[in-house]
CSV table of C-alpha atoms in Angstrom, one decimal:
chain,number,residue,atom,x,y,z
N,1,UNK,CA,-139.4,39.8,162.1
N,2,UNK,CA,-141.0,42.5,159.9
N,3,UNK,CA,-142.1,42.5,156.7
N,4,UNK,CA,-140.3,44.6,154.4
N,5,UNK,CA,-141.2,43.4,150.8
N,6,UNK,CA,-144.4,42.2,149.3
N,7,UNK,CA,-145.0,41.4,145.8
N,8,UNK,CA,-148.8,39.8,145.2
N,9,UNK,CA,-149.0,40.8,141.9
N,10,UNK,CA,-152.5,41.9,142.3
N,11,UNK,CA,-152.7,44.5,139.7
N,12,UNK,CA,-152.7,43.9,135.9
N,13,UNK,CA,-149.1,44.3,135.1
N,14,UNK,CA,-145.9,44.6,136.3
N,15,UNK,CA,-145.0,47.6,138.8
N,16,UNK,CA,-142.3,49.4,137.0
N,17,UNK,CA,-141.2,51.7,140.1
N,18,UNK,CA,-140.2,48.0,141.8
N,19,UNK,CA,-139.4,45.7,139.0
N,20,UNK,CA,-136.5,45.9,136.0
N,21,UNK,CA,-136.4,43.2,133.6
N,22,UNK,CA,-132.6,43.4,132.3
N,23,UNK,CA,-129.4,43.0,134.1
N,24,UNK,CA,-127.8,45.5,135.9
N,25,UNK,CA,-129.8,48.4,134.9
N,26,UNK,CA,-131.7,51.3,136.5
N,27,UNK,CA,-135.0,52.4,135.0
N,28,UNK,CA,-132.8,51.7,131.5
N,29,UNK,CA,-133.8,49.3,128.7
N,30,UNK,CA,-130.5,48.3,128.9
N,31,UNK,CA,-128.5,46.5,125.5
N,32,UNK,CA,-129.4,43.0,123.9
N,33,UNK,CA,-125.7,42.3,125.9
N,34,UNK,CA,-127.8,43.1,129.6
N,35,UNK,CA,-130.6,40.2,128.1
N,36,UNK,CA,-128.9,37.1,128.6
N,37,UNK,CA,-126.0,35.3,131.1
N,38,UNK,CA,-124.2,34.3,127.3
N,39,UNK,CA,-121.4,33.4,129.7
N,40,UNK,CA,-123.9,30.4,130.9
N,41,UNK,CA,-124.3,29.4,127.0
N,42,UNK,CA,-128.2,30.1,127.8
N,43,UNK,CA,-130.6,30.3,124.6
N,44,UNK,CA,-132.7,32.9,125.6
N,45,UNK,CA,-133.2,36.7,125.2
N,46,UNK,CA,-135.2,38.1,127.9
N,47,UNK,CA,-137.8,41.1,126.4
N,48,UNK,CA,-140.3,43.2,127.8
N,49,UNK,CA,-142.8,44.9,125.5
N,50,UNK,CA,-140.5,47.9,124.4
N,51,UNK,CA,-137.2,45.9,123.9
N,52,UNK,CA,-136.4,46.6,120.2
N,53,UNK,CA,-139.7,47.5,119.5
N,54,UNK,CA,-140.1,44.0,118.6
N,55,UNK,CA,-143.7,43.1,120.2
N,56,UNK,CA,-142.9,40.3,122.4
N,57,UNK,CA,-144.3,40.4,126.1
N,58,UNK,CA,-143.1,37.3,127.9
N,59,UNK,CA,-144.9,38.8,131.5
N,60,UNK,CA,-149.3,38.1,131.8
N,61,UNK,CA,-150.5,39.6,135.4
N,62,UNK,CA,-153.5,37.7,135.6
N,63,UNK,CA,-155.8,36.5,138.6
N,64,UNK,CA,-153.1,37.1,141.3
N,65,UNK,CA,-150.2,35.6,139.8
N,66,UNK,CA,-147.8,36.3,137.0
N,67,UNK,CA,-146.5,34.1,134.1
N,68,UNK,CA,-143.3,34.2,132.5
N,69,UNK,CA,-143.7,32.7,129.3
N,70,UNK,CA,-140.6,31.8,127.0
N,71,UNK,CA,-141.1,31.0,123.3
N,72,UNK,CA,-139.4,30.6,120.1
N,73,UNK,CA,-137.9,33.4,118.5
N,74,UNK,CA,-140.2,34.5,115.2
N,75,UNK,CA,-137.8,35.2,112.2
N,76,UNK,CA,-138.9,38.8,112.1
N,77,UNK,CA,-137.8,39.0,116.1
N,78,UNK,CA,-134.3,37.4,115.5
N,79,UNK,CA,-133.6,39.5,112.8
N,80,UNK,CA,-134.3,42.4,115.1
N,81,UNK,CA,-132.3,40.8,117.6
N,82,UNK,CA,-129.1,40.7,115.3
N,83,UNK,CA,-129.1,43.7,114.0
N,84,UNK,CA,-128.9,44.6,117.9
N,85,UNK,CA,-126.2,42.1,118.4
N,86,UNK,CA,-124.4,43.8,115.1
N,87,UNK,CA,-123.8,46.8,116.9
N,88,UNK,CA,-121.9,45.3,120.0
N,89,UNK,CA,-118.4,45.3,120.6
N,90,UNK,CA,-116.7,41.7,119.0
N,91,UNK,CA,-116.4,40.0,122.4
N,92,UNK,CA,-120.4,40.4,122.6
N,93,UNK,CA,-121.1,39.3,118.7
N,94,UNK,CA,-118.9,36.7,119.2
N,95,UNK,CA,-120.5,35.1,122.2
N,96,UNK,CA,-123.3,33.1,122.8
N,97,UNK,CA,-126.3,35.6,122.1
N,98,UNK,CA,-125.6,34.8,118.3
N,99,UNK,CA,-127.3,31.3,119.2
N,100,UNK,CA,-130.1,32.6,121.3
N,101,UNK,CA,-133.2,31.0,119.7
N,102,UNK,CA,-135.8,31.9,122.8
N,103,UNK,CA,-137.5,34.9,124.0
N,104,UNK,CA,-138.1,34.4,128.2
N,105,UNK,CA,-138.5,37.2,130.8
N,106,UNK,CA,-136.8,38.4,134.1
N,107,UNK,CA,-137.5,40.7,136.8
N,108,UNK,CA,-135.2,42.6,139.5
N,109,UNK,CA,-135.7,44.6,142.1
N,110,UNK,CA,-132.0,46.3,141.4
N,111,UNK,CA,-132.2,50.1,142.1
N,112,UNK,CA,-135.4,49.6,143.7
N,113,UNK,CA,-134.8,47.0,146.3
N,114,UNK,CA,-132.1,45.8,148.7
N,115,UNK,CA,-131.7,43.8,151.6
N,116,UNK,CA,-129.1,42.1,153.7
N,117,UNK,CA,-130.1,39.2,156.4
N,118,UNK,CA,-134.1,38.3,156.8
N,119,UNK,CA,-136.3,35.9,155.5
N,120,UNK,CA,-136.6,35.8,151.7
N,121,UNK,CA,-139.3,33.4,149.7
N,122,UNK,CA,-141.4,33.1,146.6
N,123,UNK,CA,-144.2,30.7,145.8
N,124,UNK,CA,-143.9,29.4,142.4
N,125,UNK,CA,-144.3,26.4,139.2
N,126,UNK,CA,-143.4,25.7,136.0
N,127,UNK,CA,-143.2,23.7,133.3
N,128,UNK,CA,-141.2,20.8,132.3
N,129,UNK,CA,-139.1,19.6,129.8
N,130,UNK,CA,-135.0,19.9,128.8
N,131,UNK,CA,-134.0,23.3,129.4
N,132,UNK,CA,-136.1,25.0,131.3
N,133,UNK,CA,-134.4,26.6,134.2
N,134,UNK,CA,-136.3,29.0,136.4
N,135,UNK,CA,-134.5,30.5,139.2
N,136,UNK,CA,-135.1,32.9,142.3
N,137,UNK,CA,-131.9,34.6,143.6
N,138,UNK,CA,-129.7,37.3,145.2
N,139,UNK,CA,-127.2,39.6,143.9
N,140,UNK,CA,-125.3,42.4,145.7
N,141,UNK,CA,-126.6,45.8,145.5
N,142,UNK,CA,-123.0,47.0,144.6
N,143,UNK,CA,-122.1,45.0,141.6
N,144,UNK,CA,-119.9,42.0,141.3
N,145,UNK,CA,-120.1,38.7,141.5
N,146,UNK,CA,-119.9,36.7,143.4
N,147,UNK,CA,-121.2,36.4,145.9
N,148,UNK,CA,-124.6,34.9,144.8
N,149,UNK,CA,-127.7,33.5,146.9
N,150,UNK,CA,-129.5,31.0,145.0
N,151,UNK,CA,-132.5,30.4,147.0
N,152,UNK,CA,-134.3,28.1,144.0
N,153,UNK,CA,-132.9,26.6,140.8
N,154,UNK,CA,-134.6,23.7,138.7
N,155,UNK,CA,-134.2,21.6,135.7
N,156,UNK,CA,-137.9,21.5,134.0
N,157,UNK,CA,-136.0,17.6,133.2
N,158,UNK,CA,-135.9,16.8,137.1
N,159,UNK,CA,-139.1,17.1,138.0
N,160,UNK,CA,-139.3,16.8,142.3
N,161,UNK,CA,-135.9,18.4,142.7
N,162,UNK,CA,-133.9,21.8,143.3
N,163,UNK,CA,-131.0,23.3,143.8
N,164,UNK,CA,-130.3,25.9,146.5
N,165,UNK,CA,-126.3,27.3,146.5
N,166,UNK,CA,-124.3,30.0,147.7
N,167,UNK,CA,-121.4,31.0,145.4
N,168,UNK,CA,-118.4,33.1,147.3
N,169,UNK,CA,-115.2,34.4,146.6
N,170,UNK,CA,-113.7,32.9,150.0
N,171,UNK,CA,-114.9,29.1,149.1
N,172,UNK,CA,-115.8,27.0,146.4
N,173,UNK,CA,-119.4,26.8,145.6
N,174,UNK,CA,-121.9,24.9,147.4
N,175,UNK,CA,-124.9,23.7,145.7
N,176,UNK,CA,-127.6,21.6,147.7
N,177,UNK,CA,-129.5,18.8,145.9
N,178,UNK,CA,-132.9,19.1,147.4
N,179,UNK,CA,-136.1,16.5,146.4
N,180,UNK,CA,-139.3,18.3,146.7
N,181,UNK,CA,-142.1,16.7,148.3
N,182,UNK,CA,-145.4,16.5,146.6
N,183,UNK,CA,-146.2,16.8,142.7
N,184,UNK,CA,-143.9,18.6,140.8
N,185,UNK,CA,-145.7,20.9,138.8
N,186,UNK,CA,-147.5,22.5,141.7
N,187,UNK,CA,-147.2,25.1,143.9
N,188,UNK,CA,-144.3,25.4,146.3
N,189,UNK,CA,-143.0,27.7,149.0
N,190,UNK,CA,-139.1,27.9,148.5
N,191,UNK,CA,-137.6,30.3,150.8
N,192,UNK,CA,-133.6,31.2,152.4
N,193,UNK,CA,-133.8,32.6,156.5
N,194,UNK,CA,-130.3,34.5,155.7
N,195,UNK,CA,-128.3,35.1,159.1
N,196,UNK,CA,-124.9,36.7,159.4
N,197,UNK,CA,-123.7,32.7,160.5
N,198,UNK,CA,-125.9,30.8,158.3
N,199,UNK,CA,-128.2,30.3,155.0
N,200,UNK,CA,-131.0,28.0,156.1
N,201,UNK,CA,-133.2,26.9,152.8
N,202,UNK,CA,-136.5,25.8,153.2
N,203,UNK,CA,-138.8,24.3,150.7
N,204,UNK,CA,-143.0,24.4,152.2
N,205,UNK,CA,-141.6,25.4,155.2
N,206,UNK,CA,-139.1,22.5,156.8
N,207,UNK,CA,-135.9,23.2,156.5
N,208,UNK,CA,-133.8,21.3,153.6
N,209,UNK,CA,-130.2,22.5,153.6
N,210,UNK,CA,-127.6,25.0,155.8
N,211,UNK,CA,-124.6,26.4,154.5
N,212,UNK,CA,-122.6,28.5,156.5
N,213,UNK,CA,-123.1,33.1,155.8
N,214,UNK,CA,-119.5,34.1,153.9
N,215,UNK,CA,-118.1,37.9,154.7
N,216,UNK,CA,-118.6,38.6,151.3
N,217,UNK,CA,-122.3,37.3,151.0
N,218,UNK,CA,-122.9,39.4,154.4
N,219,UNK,CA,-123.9,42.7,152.0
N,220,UNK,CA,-127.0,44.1,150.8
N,221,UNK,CA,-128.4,42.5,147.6
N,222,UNK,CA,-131.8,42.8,145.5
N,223,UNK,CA,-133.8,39.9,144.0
N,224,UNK,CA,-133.9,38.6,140.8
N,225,UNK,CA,-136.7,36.0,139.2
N,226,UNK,CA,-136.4,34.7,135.9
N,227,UNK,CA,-137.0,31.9,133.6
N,228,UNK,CA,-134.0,30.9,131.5
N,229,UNK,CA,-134.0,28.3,128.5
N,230,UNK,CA,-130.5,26.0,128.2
N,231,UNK,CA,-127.2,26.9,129.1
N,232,UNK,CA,-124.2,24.8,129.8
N,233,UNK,CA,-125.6,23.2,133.6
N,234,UNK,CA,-129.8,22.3,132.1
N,235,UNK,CA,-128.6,21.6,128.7
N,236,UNK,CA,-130.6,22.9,125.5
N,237,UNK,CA,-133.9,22.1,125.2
N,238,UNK,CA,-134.5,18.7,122.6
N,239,UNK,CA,-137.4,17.6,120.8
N,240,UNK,CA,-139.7,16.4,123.6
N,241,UNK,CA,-139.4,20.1,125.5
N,242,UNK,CA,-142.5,21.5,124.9
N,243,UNK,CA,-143.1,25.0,124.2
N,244,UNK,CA,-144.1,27.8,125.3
N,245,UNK,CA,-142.5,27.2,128.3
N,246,UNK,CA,-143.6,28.9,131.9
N,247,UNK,CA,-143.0,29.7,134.9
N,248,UNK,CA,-145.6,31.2,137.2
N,249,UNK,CA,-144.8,33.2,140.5
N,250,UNK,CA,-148.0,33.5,143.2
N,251,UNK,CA,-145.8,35.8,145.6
N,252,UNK,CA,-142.5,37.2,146.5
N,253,UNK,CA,-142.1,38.2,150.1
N,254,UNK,CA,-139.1,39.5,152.3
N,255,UNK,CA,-138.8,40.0,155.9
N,256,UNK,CA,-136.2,41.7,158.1
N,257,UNK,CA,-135.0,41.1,161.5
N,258,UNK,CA,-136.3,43.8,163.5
N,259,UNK,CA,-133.3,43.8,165.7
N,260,UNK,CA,-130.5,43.3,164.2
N,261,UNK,CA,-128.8,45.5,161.0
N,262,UNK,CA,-128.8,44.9,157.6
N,263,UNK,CA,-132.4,46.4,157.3
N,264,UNK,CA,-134.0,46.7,154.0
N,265,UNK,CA,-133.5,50.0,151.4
N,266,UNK,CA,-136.0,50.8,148.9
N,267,UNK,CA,-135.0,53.4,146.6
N,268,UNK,CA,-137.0,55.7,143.9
């Protein structure tokens, strides 16, 4: 294999010509509608420092590593935050954003990024505590959905455990309860070796689930890594979730297979 992707975050922010942090947008702020999965009932909006003009940074690129950090929403940031909400079609007002009561941040390699097949894995922690549900995943460079590649989901209120899924058009969705070996707020390797016959999931290297490749998840796709607060699966964060809540990521790497296709595309 060959390394196609490497993300050390070794500078002191965010590279904007890899990383977006909305959904499905290309070098675009993109709408308060492209800051949440309100679909998923989740709480927060995610920001970067010019969303709305509104201040809030939820990424620190720091010594190596980066933090997402999710708070509360200040009154003066809600208010900016339905005002934006305000000017949205009903369907949008009248979903789940109206209840968002956390800022949080994601990051995507869409329009700069793609791969199909290879070895995909990030090194990450967070904290715990109702609610908290940081991901690492895979989306398909062409829109739609699904297919979906969920190479690490956790519940900060099941600490030790993961989830690691494929959702597919062709078959119901399979979702792998995986207990993590070694303290559970430390650093873990958690990582997918994507095959056009398998998904093999791997958590610090030994392998911990298998679940057969679809034809629809056999298509490029870009990466997405993001810390969401509630929903309808984690639940809303109660009274003993402490905040701000985090989620820090040491690296993001990708490789390809060298001799097969599906090779990786990076786009400018």
């Amino acid at each position: 294999m060959r390394m196609s992707f490497e993300e050390n975050f070794d500078g002191r922010a965010l590279r904007d010509d890899v990383w977006r942090t909305a959904y499905k947008t290309c070098g675009k702020a993109g709408t308060i509608a492209n800051r949440s999965l309100y679909g998923n009932r989740e709480r927060q909006i995610y920001f970067d420092r010019d969303f709305l003009g509104a201040g809030v940074q939820p990424f620190e690129v720091r010594d190596g590593k980066l933090t997402i950090t999710a708070r509360p929403l200040p009154p003066a940031v809600k208010a900016k935050l339905d005002g934006a909400l305000g000017k949205q079609p009903a369907n949008i007002r009248g979903s789940a954003l109206a209840q968002a009561r956390y800022s949080s941040g994601l990051i995507t390699t869409k329009c700069s990024f793609e791969q199909a097949y290879g070895y995909f894995e990030i090194r990450a922690r967070w904290t715990g505590g109702k609610g908290i549900w940081p991901a690492f995943w895979l989306l398909p460079a062409k829109g739609g959905w699904p297919p979906e590649i969920d190479i690490l989901e956790a519940h900060g209120d099941k600490p030790g455990t993961v989830f690691q899924s494929l959702h597919s058009k062709r078959q119901k969705s399979i979702t792998r309860k995986v207990t993590v070996p070694g303290r559970a707020d430390a650093f873990h390797l958690y990582a997918v070796l994507w095959t056009p016959e398998t998904l093999d999931y791997y958590v610090d290297g030994v392998r911990t689930a298998s679940i057969p490749t679809t034809a629809d998840a056999s298509q490029p796709m870009y990466l997405i890594a993001n810390l969401a607060i509630g929903g309808s699966w984690p639940g809303d964060p109660d009274a003993r979730t402490v905040m701000p809540a985090r989620m820090e990521i040491d690296h993001i790497r990708v490789w390809r297979f060298a001799d097969r296709p599906g090779g990786a595309v990076r786009r400018r």
